[in-house]
Coordinates of N, CA and C and ligand atoms in Angstrom, one line a residue:
X1 N -98.7 190.1 -50.6 CA -99.7 189.1 -50.9 C -100.6 188.9 -49.6
X2 N -101.8 188.5 -49.9 CA -102.8 188.2 -48.8 C -103.4 186.8 -49.1
X3 N -103.4 186.0 -48.0 CA -104.0 184.7 -48.1 C -105.2 184.6 -47.2
X4 N -106.4 184.3 -47.9 CA -107.6 184.1 -47.1 C -107.6 182.6 -46.7
X5 N -107.8 182.4 -45.4 CA -107.7 181.0 -44.9 C -108.7 180.7 -43.8
X6 N -108.8 179.5 -43.4 CA -109.6 179.1 -42.3 C -108.8 178.2 -41.4
X7 N -108.5 178.6 -40.1 CA -107.7 177.8 -39.2 C -108.3 176.4 -39.1
X8 N -107.5 175.4 -39.0 CA -107.8 174.0 -39.0 C -108.2 173.4 -40.3
X9 N -108.2 174.2 -41.4 CA -108.5 173.6 -42.7 C -107.1 173.1 -43.2
X10 N -107.1 171.8 -43.6 CA -105.9 171.2 -44.2 C -105.5 171.9 -45.5
X11 N -106.6 172.4 -46.2 CA -106.4 173.1 -47.5 C -105.6 174.4 -47.3
X12 N -105.9 175.0 -46.1 CA -105.1 176.3 -45.8 C -103.8 175.9 -45.3
X13 N -103.7 174.9 -44.4 CA -102.5 174.6 -43.7 C -101.3 174.3 -44.7
X14 N -101.6 173.6 -45.8 CA -100.5 173.2 -46.7 C -99.9 174.4 -47.3
X15 N -100.8 175.4 -47.6 CA -100.3 176.7 -48.2 C -99.5 177.5 -47.2
X16 N -100.0 177.5 -46.0 CA -99.2 178.3 -45.0 C -97.9 177.7 -44.7
X17 N -97.8 176.4 -44.7 CA -96.5 175.7 -44.5 C -95.6 176.0 -45.6
X18 N -96.0 176.2 -46.8 CA -95.2 176.5 -47.9 C -94.7 178.0 -47.7
X19 N -95.6 178.9 -47.4 CA -95.2 180.3 -47.1 C -94.1 180.3 -46.1
X20 N -94.2 179.6 -45.0 CA -93.2 179.6 -43.9 C -91.9 179.0 -44.4
X21 N -92.0 177.8 -45.1 CA -90.8 177.1 -45.6 C -90.0 178.0 -46.5
X22 N -90.7 178.7 -47.4 CA -90.0 179.6 -48.4 C -89.6 181.0 -47.8
X23 N -90.2 181.3 -46.6 CA -89.9 182.6 -46.0 C -90.5 183.7 -46.8
X24 N -91.7 183.5 -47.3 CA -92.4 184.5 -48.1 C -93.2 185.4 -47.2
X25 N -93.3 186.6 -47.6 CA -94.1 187.6 -46.8 C -95.6 187.5 -47.3
X26 N -96.5 187.3 -46.4 CA -97.9 187.2 -46.8 C -98.8 187.5 -45.6
X27 N -99.8 188.4 -45.9 CA -100.7 188.7 -44.8 C -101.8 187.5 -44.8
X28 N -102.0 187.1 -43.5 CA -103.0 186.0 -43.4 C -104.4 186.6 -43.0
X29 N -105.4 186.3 -43.7 CA -106.7 186.9 -43.4 C -107.7 185.7 -43.1
X30 N -108.1 185.5 -41.9 CA -109.0 184.4 -41.5 C -110.4 184.7 -42.0
X31 N -111.0 183.7 -42.6 CA -112.4 183.8 -43.1 C -113.2 182.8 -42.3
X32 N -114.1 183.2 -41.5 CA -114.8 182.3 -40.6 C -116.0 181.6 -41.4
X33 N -115.7 180.3 -41.7 CA -116.7 179.6 -42.5 C -117.9 179.3 -41.7
X34 N -117.7 179.1 -40.4 CA -118.8 178.8 -39.5 C -119.8 180.0 -39.4
X35 N -119.3 181.2 -39.6 CA -120.2 182.4 -39.6 C -120.6 182.8 -41.0
X36 N -120.2 182.0 -42.0 CA -120.7 182.3 -43.4 C -119.9 183.4 -44.0
X37 N -118.7 183.8 -43.5 CA -118.0 184.9 -44.1 C -117.6 184.7 -45.6
X38 N -117.5 183.4 -45.9 CA -117.1 183.0 -47.3 C -118.2 183.3 -48.3
X39 N -119.4 183.5 -47.8 CA -120.6 183.7 -48.7 C -120.9 185.2 -48.9
X40 N -120.1 186.0 -48.3 CA -120.3 187.5 -48.4 C -119.8 188.0 -49.8
X41 N -120.5 189.0 -50.3 CA -120.2 189.5 -51.7 C -118.8 189.8 -52.0
X42 N -118.1 190.4 -51.0 CA -116.7 190.8 -51.3 C -115.8 189.5 -51.5
X43 N -116.1 188.5 -50.7 CA -115.3 187.3 -50.9 C -115.7 186.5 -52.1
X44 N -117.0 186.5 -52.5 CA -117.4 185.8 -53.7 C -116.8 186.4 -54.9
X45 N -116.5 187.7 -54.9 CA -115.8 188.3 -56.0 C -114.4 187.8 -56.2
X46 N -113.8 187.4 -55.1 CA -112.5 186.8 -55.2 C -112.6 185.3 -55.6
X47 N -113.5 184.6 -55.0 CA -113.6 183.2 -55.3 C -115.1 182.8 -55.3
X48 N -115.6 182.7 -56.6 CA -117.0 182.4 -56.7 C -117.4 181.0 -56.2
X49 N -116.4 180.1 -55.9 CA -116.7 178.8 -55.3 C -116.9 178.9 -53.8
X50 N -116.8 180.1 -53.3 CA -116.8 180.4 -51.9 C -116.0 179.5 -51.1
X51 N -114.7 179.4 -51.5 CA -113.8 178.5 -50.7 C -112.5 179.1 -50.4
X52 N -112.0 178.8 -49.2 CA -110.6 179.1 -48.9 C -109.8 177.9 -49.1
X53 N -108.5 178.0 -49.3 CA -107.7 179.2 -49.4 C -107.8 179.9 -50.7
X54 N -107.6 181.2 -50.6 CA -107.6 182.1 -51.8 C -106.5 183.1 -51.6
X55 N -105.6 183.2 -52.7 CA -104.5 184.1 -52.6 C -104.7 185.3 -53.5
X56 N -104.4 186.5 -53.0 CA -104.4 187.7 -53.8 C -103.0 188.2 -53.8
X57 N -102.5 188.4 -55.0 CA -101.1 188.9 -55.2 C -101.2 190.1 -56.2
X58 N -101.3 191.3 -55.7 CA -101.6 192.5 -56.6 C -103.0 192.3 -57.2
X59 N -103.0 192.3 -58.6 CA -104.3 192.1 -59.2 C -104.6 190.7 -59.6
X60 N -103.7 189.8 -59.2 CA -103.8 188.3 -59.5 C -104.5 187.6 -58.3
X61 N -105.6 186.9 -58.6 CA -106.3 186.1 -57.6 C -106.2 184.7 -58.0
X62 N -105.8 183.9 -57.0 CA -105.6 182.4 -57.3 C -106.3 181.6 -56.2
X63 N -107.2 180.6 -56.7 CA -107.7 179.7 -55.7 C -107.3 178.3 -56.1
X64 N -107.5 177.3 -55.3 CA -107.1 175.9 -55.3 C -105.7 175.9 -54.6
X65 N -105.7 175.2 -53.5 CA -104.5 175.2 -52.7 C -103.2 174.7 -53.4
X66 N -103.3 173.7 -54.2 CA -102.1 173.1 -54.8 C -101.6 174.1 -55.9
X67 N -102.5 174.8 -56.6 CA -102.1 175.8 -57.6 C -101.4 176.9 -56.8
X68 N -101.9 177.3 -55.7 CA -101.3 178.4 -54.9 C -99.9 178.0 -54.5
X69 N -99.7 176.7 -54.0 CA -98.4 176.2 -53.6 C -97.4 176.3 -54.7
X70 N -97.8 175.9 -55.9 CA -96.9 175.9 -57.0 C -96.6 177.4 -57.4
X71 N -97.6 178.2 -57.3 CA -97.3 179.6 -57.7 C -96.3 180.2 -56.7
X72 N -96.5 179.9 -55.4 CA -95.5 180.5 -54.4 C -94.1 180.0 -54.7
X73 N -94.0 178.7 -55.1 CA -92.6 178.2 -55.4 C -92.0 178.9 -56.6
X74 N -92.9 179.4 -57.5 CA -92.3 180.1 -58.7 C -91.7 181.4 -58.3
X75 N -91.9 181.9 -57.1 CA -91.3 183.1 -56.6 C -89.9 183.0 -56.1
X76 N -89.6 181.7 -55.8 CA -88.3 181.4 -55.2 C -87.5 180.5 -56.1
X77 N -86.6 181.0 -57.0 CA -85.9 180.2 -57.9 C -85.0 179.1 -57.2
X78 N -84.9 178.0 -57.8 CA -84.1 176.9 -57.3 C -84.5 176.4 -56.0
X79 N -85.8 176.5 -55.6 CA -86.2 175.9 -54.3 C -86.4 174.4 -54.5
X80 N -86.2 173.7 -53.4 CA -86.3 172.2 -53.4 C -87.7 171.7 -53.3
X81 N -88.7 172.6 -53.0 CA -90.1 172.1 -52.8 C -90.7 171.7 -54.1
X82 N -90.3 172.4 -55.2 CA -90.8 172.1 -56.5 C -89.7 172.3 -57.6
X83 N -88.8 171.3 -57.7 CA -87.6 171.5 -58.6 C -88.1 171.6 -60.0
X84 N -87.3 172.2 -60.9 CA -87.6 172.5 -62.3 C -87.6 171.2 -63.1
X85 N -86.8 170.2 -62.7 CA -86.7 169.0 -63.5 C -88.1 168.5 -63.9
X86 N -88.4 168.3 -65.2 CA -89.7 168.0 -65.6 C -90.3 166.8 -65.0
X87 N -89.5 165.7 -64.8 CA -90.1 164.5 -64.3 C -90.4 164.6 -62.8
X88 N -89.5 165.3 -62.1 CA -89.7 165.5 -60.6 C -90.9 166.4 -60.5
X89 N -91.0 167.4 -61.3 CA -92.1 168.4 -61.2 C -93.4 167.6 -61.5
X90 N -93.4 166.8 -62.5 CA -94.7 166.1 -62.8 C -95.0 165.1 -61.7
X91 N -94.0 164.5 -61.1 CA -94.3 163.5 -60.0 C -94.9 164.2 -58.8
X92 N -94.4 165.4 -58.5 CA -95.0 166.2 -57.4 C -96.4 166.5 -57.7
X93 N -96.6 167.0 -59.0 CA -98.0 167.4 -59.4 C -98.9 166.2 -59.3
X94 N -98.4 165.0 -59.7 CA -99.2 163.8 -59.6 C -99.7 163.5 -58.2
X95 N -98.8 163.7 -57.2 CA -99.3 163.4 -55.8 C -100.3 164.5 -55.4
X96 N -100.1 165.7 -55.9 CA -101.0 166.8 -55.5 C -102.4 166.5 -56.1
X97 N -102.5 166.0 -57.4 CA -103.7 165.6 -57.9 C -104.3 164.4 -57.2
X98 N -103.5 163.5 -56.8 CA -103.9 162.3 -56.0 C -104.5 162.7 -54.7
X99 N -103.9 163.7 -54.1 CA -104.4 164.2 -52.8 C -105.8 164.8 -53.0
X100 N -106.0 165.6 -54.0 CA -107.4 166.2 -54.2 C -108.4 165.2 -54.7
X101 N -108.0 164.4 -55.7 CA -108.9 163.5 -56.3 C -109.2 162.2 -55.6
X102 N -108.3 161.7 -54.8 CA -108.5 160.4 -54.2 C -108.4 160.4 -52.7
X103 N -107.2 160.6 -52.2 CA -107.1 160.5 -50.7 C -107.9 161.5 -50.0
X104 N -107.8 162.7 -50.5 CA -108.6 163.8 -49.9 C -110.1 163.6 -49.9
X105 N -110.6 163.0 -50.9 CA -112.0 162.7 -50.9 C -112.4 161.6 -49.9
X106 N -111.5 160.7 -49.7 CA -111.8 159.6 -48.7 C -111.8 160.3 -47.3
X107 N -110.7 161.1 -47.1 CA -110.6 161.8 -45.8 C -111.8 162.7 -45.6
X108 N -112.2 163.4 -46.6 CA -113.2 164.4 -46.5 C -114.5 163.9 -45.9
X109 N -114.9 162.7 -46.2 CA -116.1 162.1 -45.6 C -115.9 162.0 -44.0
X110 N -114.8 161.6 -43.6 CA -114.5 161.5 -42.1 C -114.6 162.9 -41.5
X111 N -114.0 163.9 -42.2 CA -114.0 165.3 -41.7 C -115.4 165.8 -41.6
X112 N -116.2 165.5 -42.6 CA -117.6 166.0 -42.6 C -118.4 165.3 -41.5
X113 N -118.3 164.0 -41.5 CA -119.2 163.2 -40.5 C -118.7 163.4 -39.1
X114 N -117.4 163.4 -38.9 CA -116.9 163.4 -37.5 C -116.5 164.8 -36.9
X115 N -116.4 165.8 -37.8 CA -116.0 167.1 -37.3 C -117.1 168.1 -37.6
X116 N -117.3 168.3 -38.9 CA -118.2 169.4 -39.4 C -119.6 169.2 -38.9
X117 N -120.2 168.0 -39.0 CA -121.6 167.8 -38.6 C -121.8 168.3 -37.2
X118 N -120.9 168.0 -36.3 CA -121.0 168.4 -34.9 C -120.9 170.0 -34.8
X119 N -119.9 170.5 -35.5 CA -119.7 172.0 -35.4 C -120.8 172.7 -36.0
X120 N -121.5 172.2 -37.0 CA -122.6 172.9 -37.7 C -124.0 172.5 -37.2
X121 N -123.9 171.6 -36.2 CA -125.2 171.1 -35.6 C -126.1 170.4 -36.7
X122 N -125.4 169.5 -37.5 CA -126.2 168.9 -38.6 C -126.5 167.4 -38.2
X123 N -126.4 167.1 -37.0 CA -126.8 165.7 -36.5 C -125.6 164.8 -36.3
X124 N -126.0 163.5 -36.1 CA -125.0 162.5 -35.8 C -124.3 162.0 -37.0
X125 N -123.0 161.5 -36.9 CA -122.3 160.9 -38.0 C -123.2 159.8 -38.6
X126 N -123.1 159.6 -39.9 CA -123.9 158.6 -40.7 C -123.0 157.4 -40.8
X127 N -123.4 156.3 -40.2 CA -122.6 155.1 -40.1 C -122.4 154.5 -41.5
X128 N -123.4 154.6 -42.4 CA -123.3 154.0 -43.7 C -122.3 154.8 -44.6
X129 N -122.3 156.1 -44.4 CA -121.4 156.9 -45.2 C -119.9 156.6 -44.7
X130 N -119.8 156.5 -43.3 CA -118.5 156.2 -42.8 C -118.0 154.8 -43.2
X131 N -118.9 153.9 -43.4 CA -118.4 152.5 -43.8 C -117.9 152.6 -45.2
X132 N -118.6 153.3 -46.1 CA -118.1 153.4 -47.5 C -116.8 154.2 -47.5
X133 N -116.7 155.2 -46.7 CA -115.5 156.0 -46.7 C -114.3 155.2 -46.1
X134 N -114.6 154.3 -45.2 CA -113.5 153.4 -44.7 C -112.9 152.6 -45.8
X135 N -113.8 152.0 -46.6 CA -113.2 151.2 -47.7 C -112.4 152.0 -48.6
X136 N -112.9 153.2 -48.9 CA -112.1 154.1 -49.8 C -110.8 154.6 -49.2
X137 N -110.9 154.8 -47.9 CA -109.7 155.3 -47.2 C -108.6 154.2 -47.3
X138 N -109.0 152.9 -47.0 CA -108.0 151.9 -47.1 C -107.5 151.7 -48.5
X139 N -108.4 151.8 -49.5 CA -107.9 151.7 -50.9 C -106.7 152.6 -51.2
X140 N -106.8 153.8 -50.7 CA -105.8 154.8 -51.1 C -104.7 154.8 -50.0
X141 N -105.0 154.6 -48.7 CA -103.9 154.6 -47.7 C -102.9 153.4 -48.0
X142 N -103.4 152.3 -48.6 CA -102.5 151.2 -48.9 C -101.5 151.7 -50.0
X143 N -102.0 152.4 -50.9 CA -101.1 153.0 -52.0 C -100.0 153.8 -51.4
X144 N -100.4 154.7 -50.5 CA -99.5 155.6 -49.8 C -98.5 154.8 -49.0
X145 N -99.0 153.8 -48.2 CA -98.2 153.0 -47.3 C -97.1 152.3 -48.1
X146 N -97.5 151.7 -49.2 CA -96.6 150.9 -50.1 C -95.5 151.8 -50.7
X147 N -96.0 153.0 -51.2 CA -95.1 153.9 -51.8 C -94.0 154.4 -50.8
X148 N -94.4 154.6 -49.6 CA -93.5 155.1 -48.6 C -92.5 154.1 -48.0
X149 N -92.8 152.8 -48.3 CA -91.9 151.8 -47.8 C -90.5 152.0 -48.4
X150 N -89.5 152.2 -47.5 CA -88.1 152.4 -48.0 C -87.8 153.8 -48.5
X151 N -88.8 154.7 -48.3 CA -88.5 156.1 -48.7 C -88.7 157.0 -47.6
X152 N -88.0 158.1 -47.6 CA -88.2 159.1 -46.5 C -89.3 160.1 -47.0
X153 N -89.4 160.4 -48.3 CA -90.3 161.4 -48.8 C -91.0 160.9 -50.0
X154 N -92.1 161.6 -50.3 CA -92.9 161.0 -51.4 C -92.2 161.0 -52.8
X155 N -91.5 162.1 -53.0 CA -90.8 162.2 -54.3 C -89.3 162.5 -54.1
X156 N -88.5 161.7 -54.7 CA -87.0 162.0 -54.6 C -86.6 161.8 -53.1
X157 N -85.5 162.5 -52.8 CA -84.9 162.2 -51.5 C -85.0 163.5 -50.6
X158 N -85.9 164.3 -50.9 CA -86.1 165.5 -50.0 C -87.5 165.9 -49.9
X159 N -87.9 166.7 -48.9 CA -89.2 167.2 -48.8 C -89.6 168.0 -50.0
X160 N -90.9 167.8 -50.5 CA -91.4 168.6 -51.6 C -92.8 169.0 -51.3
X161 N -93.4 169.7 -52.2 CA -94.8 170.1 -52.1 C -95.7 168.8 -52.0
X162 N -95.3 167.7 -52.6 CA -96.1 166.5 -52.5 C -96.3 166.1 -51.0
X163 N -95.3 166.2 -50.2 CA -95.4 165.8 -48.8 C -96.3 166.8 -48.1
X164 N -96.2 168.1 -48.3 CA -97.1 169.0 -47.6 C -98.5 168.8 -48.0
X165 N -98.7 168.5 -49.3 CA -100.1 168.3 -49.8 C -100.8 167.1 -49.1
X166 N -100.1 166.0 -49.2 CA -100.7 164.8 -48.7 C -100.8 164.8 -47.1
X167 N -99.7 165.3 -46.5 CA -99.6 165.2 -45.0 C -100.6 166.1 -44.4
X168 N -101.0 167.2 -45.1 CA -101.9 168.1 -44.4 C -103.2 167.4 -44.1
X169 N -103.6 166.4 -44.8 CA -104.9 165.7 -44.5 C -104.8 165.0 -43.2
X170 N -103.5 164.6 -42.8 CA -103.4 163.8 -41.7 C -103.4 164.6 -40.4
X171 N -103.3 165.9 -40.5 CA -103.3 166.7 -39.2 C -104.6 166.5 -38.5
X172 N -105.7 166.1 -39.2 CA -107.0 165.9 -38.5 C -107.2 164.5 -38.1
X173 N -106.2 163.6 -38.1 CA -106.4 162.2 -37.9 C -107.3 161.9 -36.6
X174 N -106.9 162.6 -35.5 CA -107.6 162.3 -34.2 C -109.0 162.8 -34.2
X175 N -109.2 164.0 -34.7 CA -110.5 164.6 -34.7 C -111.5 163.9 -35.7
X176 N -110.9 163.6 -36.9 CA -111.8 163.0 -37.9 C -111.9 161.5 -37.8
X177 N -111.0 160.9 -37.0 CA -111.1 159.5 -36.7 C -110.8 158.6 -38.0
X178 N -109.8 159.0 -38.7 CA -109.4 158.1 -39.8 C -109.0 156.8 -39.3
X179 N -109.3 155.7 -40.1 CA -108.9 154.4 -39.6 C -107.4 154.1 -40.0
X180 N -106.5 154.7 -39.2 CA -105.1 154.7 -39.6 C -104.3 153.5 -38.9
X181 N -104.9 152.7 -38.1 CA -104.2 151.7 -37.4 C -103.5 150.8 -38.4
X182 N -102.2 150.5 -38.0 CA -101.5 149.5 -38.8 C -100.7 150.1 -40.0
X183 N -100.9 151.4 -40.3 CA -100.2 152.0 -41.4 C -98.9 152.6 -40.8
X184 N -97.9 151.7 -40.6 CA -96.7 152.2 -39.9 C -95.8 153.1 -40.7
X185 N -95.8 152.8 -42.0 CA -94.9 153.7 -42.9 C -95.5 155.1 -43.0
X186 N -96.8 155.2 -43.0 CA -97.4 156.5 -43.1 C -97.1 157.2 -41.8
X187 N -97.2 156.5 -40.6 CA -97.0 157.1 -39.3 C -95.5 157.6 -39.2
X188 N -94.6 156.8 -39.7 CA -93.2 157.2 -39.7 C -92.9 158.4 -40.5
X189 N -93.5 158.4 -41.7 CA -93.3 159.6 -42.6 C -93.9 160.8 -42.0
X190 N -95.1 160.7 -41.4 CA -95.8 161.9 -40.9 C -95.1 162.4 -39.7
X191 N -94.4 161.5 -38.9 CA -93.6 162.0 -37.7 C -92.5 162.8 -38.2
X192 N -91.9 162.5 -39.4 CA -90.8 163.3 -39.9 C -91.3 164.6 -40.4
X193 N -92.5 164.7 -41.0 CA -93.1 166.0 -41.4 C -93.2 166.8 -40.1
X194 N -93.7 166.2 -39.0 CA -93.9 167.0 -37.8 C -92.7 167.7 -37.2
X195 N -91.5 167.2 -37.7 CA -90.3 167.8 -37.2 C -89.8 169.0 -38.0
X196 N -90.5 169.2 -39.1 CA -90.1 170.3 -40.0 C -90.5 171.7 -39.4
X197 N -89.6 172.6 -39.3 CA -89.9 173.9 -38.7 C -91.2 174.6 -39.3
X198 N -91.3 174.6 -40.6 CA -92.4 175.3 -41.3 C -93.7 174.5 -41.0
X199 N -93.6 173.2 -40.7 CA -94.9 172.5 -40.4 C -95.3 172.9 -38.9
X200 N -94.2 172.9 -38.1 CA -94.5 173.3 -36.7 C -95.1 174.7 -36.6
X201 N -94.5 175.6 -37.3 CA -94.9 177.0 -37.1 C -96.3 177.3 -37.8
X202 N -96.7 176.4 -38.7 CA -98.0 176.6 -39.3 C -99.1 175.8 -38.6
X203 N -98.8 175.1 -37.5 CA -99.8 174.4 -36.8 C -100.9 175.3 -36.3
X204 N -102.2 175.0 -36.7 CA -103.3 175.9 -36.2 C -103.4 175.8 -34.7
X205 N -103.7 176.9 -34.0 CA -103.7 177.0 -32.6 C -104.6 175.8 -32.0
X206 N -105.7 175.5 -32.6 CA -106.6 174.5 -32.0 C -106.0 173.1 -32.1
X207 N -104.9 172.9 -32.9 CA -104.3 171.6 -33.0 C -103.0 171.5 -32.3
X208 N -102.5 172.6 -31.7 CA -101.1 172.6 -31.2 C -101.2 172.2 -29.7
Ligands
GSH1 N1 -109.8 171.9 -53.8 C1 -109.8 173.0 -52.9 C2 -110.7 172.7 -51.7 C3 -110.9 173.9 -50.8 C4 -112.0 173.6 -49.8 O1 -112.6 172.6 -49.8 N2 -112.1 174.6 -48.8 C5 -113.2 174.5 -47.8 C6 -112.6 174.6 -46.4 S1 -111.5 173.3 -46.1 C7 -114.2 175.6 -48.0 O2 -113.8 176.7 -48.2 N3 -115.5 175.3 -47.9 C8 -116.5 176.3 -47.9 C9 -117.6 175.9 -48.9 O3 -117.5 174.9 -49.6 O4 -118.5 176.7 -49.0 C10 -108.4 173.4 -52.5 O5 -107.6 172.6 -52.5 O6 -108.2 174.6 -52.3

């Protein structure tokens, strides 16, 4: 298998953490988004959305990080990251959709305004956009905070894909300047994620 990724992308990180946790063999191929490598014809044939991560497994090409994570789990029977029990499976998938559709979108504005704009020389962060994103961040961070109260993990009593999907957004907390003050349950849970060997070994060099 080959995974096209971009270092410091949370979308890549969560997939790489799963590869490490499951002990799967996979070649990592960095695609430099800042140099526009994702817009080259060869890559567009794999992913017409010009986005990483993208997995190639023989003649099967798969994009969307959460779909890739579920596919990787299907290679390791009886793994605890994505148990077969239909309700647990659906609960994990629910949090993965929530990450893409809600929390990730709130975090994405901070990533764009406070990290990417500077890296791409697109000007200063837009205060109005950040103010709107702050409201949205709190709306969904409160849901996460309350859900984590009294729990070690997002689903059931063990680490699952749900934890890797949502936690990956938080790796950029300092650089993206998310308004995380006061979210003590999220901080406690994220500290536990940071102790997981697969999380540690998948830390991008620039964040370690
Ligand atoms: N929903 C997608 C999002 C992937 C994504 O946003 N990737 C970004 C990097 S973090 C990208 O490749 N952007 C390049 C572009 O949009 O042209 C996933 O979860 O895989």
